[in-house]
C-alpha positions as YAML, in Angstrom:
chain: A
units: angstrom
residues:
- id: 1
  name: UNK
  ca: [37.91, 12.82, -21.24]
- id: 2
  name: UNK
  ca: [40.94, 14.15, -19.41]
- id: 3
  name: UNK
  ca: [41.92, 11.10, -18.42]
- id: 4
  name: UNK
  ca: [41.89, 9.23, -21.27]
- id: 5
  name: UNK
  ca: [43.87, 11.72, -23.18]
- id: 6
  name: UNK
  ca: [46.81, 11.66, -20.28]
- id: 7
  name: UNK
  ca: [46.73, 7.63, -20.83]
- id: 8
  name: UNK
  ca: [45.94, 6.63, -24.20]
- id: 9
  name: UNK
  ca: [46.78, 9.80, -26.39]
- id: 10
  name: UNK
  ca: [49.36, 11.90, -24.70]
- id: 11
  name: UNK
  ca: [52.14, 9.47, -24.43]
- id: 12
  name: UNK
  ca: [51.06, 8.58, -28.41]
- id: 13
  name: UNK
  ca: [51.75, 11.93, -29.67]
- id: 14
  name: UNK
  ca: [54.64, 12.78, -32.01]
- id: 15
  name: UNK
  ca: [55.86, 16.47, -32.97]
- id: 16
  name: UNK
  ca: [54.56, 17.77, -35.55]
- id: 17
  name: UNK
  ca: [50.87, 15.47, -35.28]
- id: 18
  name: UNK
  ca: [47.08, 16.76, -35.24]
- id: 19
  name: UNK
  ca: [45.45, 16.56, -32.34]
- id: 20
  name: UNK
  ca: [41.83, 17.04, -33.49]
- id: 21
  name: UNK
  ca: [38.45, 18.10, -31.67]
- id: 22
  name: UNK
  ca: [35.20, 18.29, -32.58]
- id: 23
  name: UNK
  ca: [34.26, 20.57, -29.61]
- id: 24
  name: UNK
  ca: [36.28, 23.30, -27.95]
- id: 25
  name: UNK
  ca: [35.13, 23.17, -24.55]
- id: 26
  name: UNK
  ca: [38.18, 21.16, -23.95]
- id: 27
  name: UNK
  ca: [40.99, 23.16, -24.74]
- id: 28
  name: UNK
  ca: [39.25, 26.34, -23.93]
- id: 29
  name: UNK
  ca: [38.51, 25.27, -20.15]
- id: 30
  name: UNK
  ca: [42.40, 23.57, -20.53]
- id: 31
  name: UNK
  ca: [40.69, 20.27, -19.38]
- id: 32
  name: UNK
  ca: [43.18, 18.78, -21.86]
- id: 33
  name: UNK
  ca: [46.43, 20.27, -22.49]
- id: 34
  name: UNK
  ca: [48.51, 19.91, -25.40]
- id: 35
  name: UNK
  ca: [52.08, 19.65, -26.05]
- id: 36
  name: UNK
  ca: [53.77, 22.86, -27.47]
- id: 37
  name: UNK
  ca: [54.66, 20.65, -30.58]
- id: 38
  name: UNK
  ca: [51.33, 19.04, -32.15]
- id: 39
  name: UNK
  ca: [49.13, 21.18, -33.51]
- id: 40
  name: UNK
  ca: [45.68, 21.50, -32.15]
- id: 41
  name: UNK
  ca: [42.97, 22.15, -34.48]
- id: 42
  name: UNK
  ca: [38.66, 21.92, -34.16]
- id: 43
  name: UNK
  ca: [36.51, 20.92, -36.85]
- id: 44
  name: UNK
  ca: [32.73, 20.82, -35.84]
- id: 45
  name: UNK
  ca: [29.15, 21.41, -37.46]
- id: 46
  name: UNK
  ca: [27.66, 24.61, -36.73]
- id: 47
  name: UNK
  ca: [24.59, 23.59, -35.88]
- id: 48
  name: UNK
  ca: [22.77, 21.79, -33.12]
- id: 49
  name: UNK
  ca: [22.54, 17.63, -32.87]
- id: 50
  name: UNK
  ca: [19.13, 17.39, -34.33]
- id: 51
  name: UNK
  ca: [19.84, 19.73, -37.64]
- id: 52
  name: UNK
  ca: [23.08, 18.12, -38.05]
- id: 53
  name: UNK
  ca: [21.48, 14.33, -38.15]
- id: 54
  name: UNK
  ca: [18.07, 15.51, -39.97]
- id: 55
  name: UNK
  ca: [20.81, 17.51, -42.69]
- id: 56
  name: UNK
  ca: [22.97, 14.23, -42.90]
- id: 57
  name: UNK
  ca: [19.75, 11.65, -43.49]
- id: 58
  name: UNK
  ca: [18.81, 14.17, -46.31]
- id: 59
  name: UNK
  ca: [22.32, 13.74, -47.93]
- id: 60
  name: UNK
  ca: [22.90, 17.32, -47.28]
- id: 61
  name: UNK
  ca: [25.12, 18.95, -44.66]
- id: 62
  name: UNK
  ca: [25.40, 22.02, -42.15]
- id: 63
  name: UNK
  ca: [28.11, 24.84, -42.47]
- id: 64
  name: UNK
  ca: [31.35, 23.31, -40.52]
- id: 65
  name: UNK
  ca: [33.73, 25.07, -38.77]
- id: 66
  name: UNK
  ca: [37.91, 25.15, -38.25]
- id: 67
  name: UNK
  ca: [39.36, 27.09, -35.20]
- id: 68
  name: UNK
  ca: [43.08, 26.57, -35.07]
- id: 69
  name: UNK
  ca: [44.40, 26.40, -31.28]
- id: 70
  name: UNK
  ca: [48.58, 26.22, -32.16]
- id: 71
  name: UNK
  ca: [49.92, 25.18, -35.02]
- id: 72
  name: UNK
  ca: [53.31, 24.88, -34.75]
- id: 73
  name: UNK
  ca: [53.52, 22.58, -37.91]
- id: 74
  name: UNK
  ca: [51.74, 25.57, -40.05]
- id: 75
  name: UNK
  ca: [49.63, 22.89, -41.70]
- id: 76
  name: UNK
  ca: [46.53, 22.66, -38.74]
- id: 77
  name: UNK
  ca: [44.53, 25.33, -41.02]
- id: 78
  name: UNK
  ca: [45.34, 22.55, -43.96]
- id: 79
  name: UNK
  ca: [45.05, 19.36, -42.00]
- id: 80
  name: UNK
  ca: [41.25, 20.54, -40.09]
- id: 81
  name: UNK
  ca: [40.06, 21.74, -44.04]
- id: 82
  name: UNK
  ca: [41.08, 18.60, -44.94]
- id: 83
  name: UNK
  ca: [39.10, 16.76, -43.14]
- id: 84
  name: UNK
  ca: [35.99, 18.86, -43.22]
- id: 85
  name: UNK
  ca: [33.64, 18.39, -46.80]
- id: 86
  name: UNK
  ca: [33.22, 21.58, -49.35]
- id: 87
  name: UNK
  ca: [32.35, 24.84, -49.21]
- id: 88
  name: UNK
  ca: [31.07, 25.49, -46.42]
- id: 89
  name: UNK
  ca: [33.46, 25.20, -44.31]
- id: 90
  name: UNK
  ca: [34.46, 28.50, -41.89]
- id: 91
  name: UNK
  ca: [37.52, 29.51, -40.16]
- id: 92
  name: UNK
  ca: [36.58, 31.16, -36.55]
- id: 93
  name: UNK
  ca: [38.35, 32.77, -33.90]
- id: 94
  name: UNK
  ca: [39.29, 30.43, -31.59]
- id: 95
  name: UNK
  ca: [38.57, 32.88, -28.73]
- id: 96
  name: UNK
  ca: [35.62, 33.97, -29.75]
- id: 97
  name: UNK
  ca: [33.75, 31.14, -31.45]
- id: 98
  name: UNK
  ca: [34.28, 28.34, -29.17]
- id: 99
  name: UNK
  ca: [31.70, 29.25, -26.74]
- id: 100
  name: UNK
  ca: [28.54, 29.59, -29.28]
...
């Protein structure tokens, strides 16, 4: 994954853009590191694979998560709820939360 983001996304990135996850293995570990200007945000199911798909087939959903890396926009709380669906969706700590 780190080098696809170096040659496809990186040089694709404008200020003030998303850069989105769905896992935060990534930035944690700094496998991929952004620039200082896009926000970084995660939006992921809590919930294993199985749950997730078995939740989904029953036209139902798991609780989703949004961890905010930087946010130099202000809007990557905004932009990650906005692409999550309805209530149950949880802000985390990103240092915390992005291990479990």
């Amino acid at each position: 994954m780190p080098a696809i983001y170096k040659k496809e996304i990186a040089p694709n990135l404008r200020a003030g853009q998303t850069l989105l996850f769905a896992h935060g293995f990534a930035i944690y570990y700094r496998t991929i590191v952004a620039r200082k200007d896009v926000d970084v945000v995660m939006v992921a199911p809590k919930g294993l694979g199985p749950m997730v798909r078995s939740e989904f087939v029953n036209a139902r959903g798991v609780p989703g998560l949004i961890a905010v890396h930087q946010n130099p926009s202000g809007r990557g709380k905004a932009d990650g709820a906005g692409l999550g669906k309805g209530d149950w969706m949880h802000s985390r700590r990103r240092d915390r939360d992005n291990l479990s």
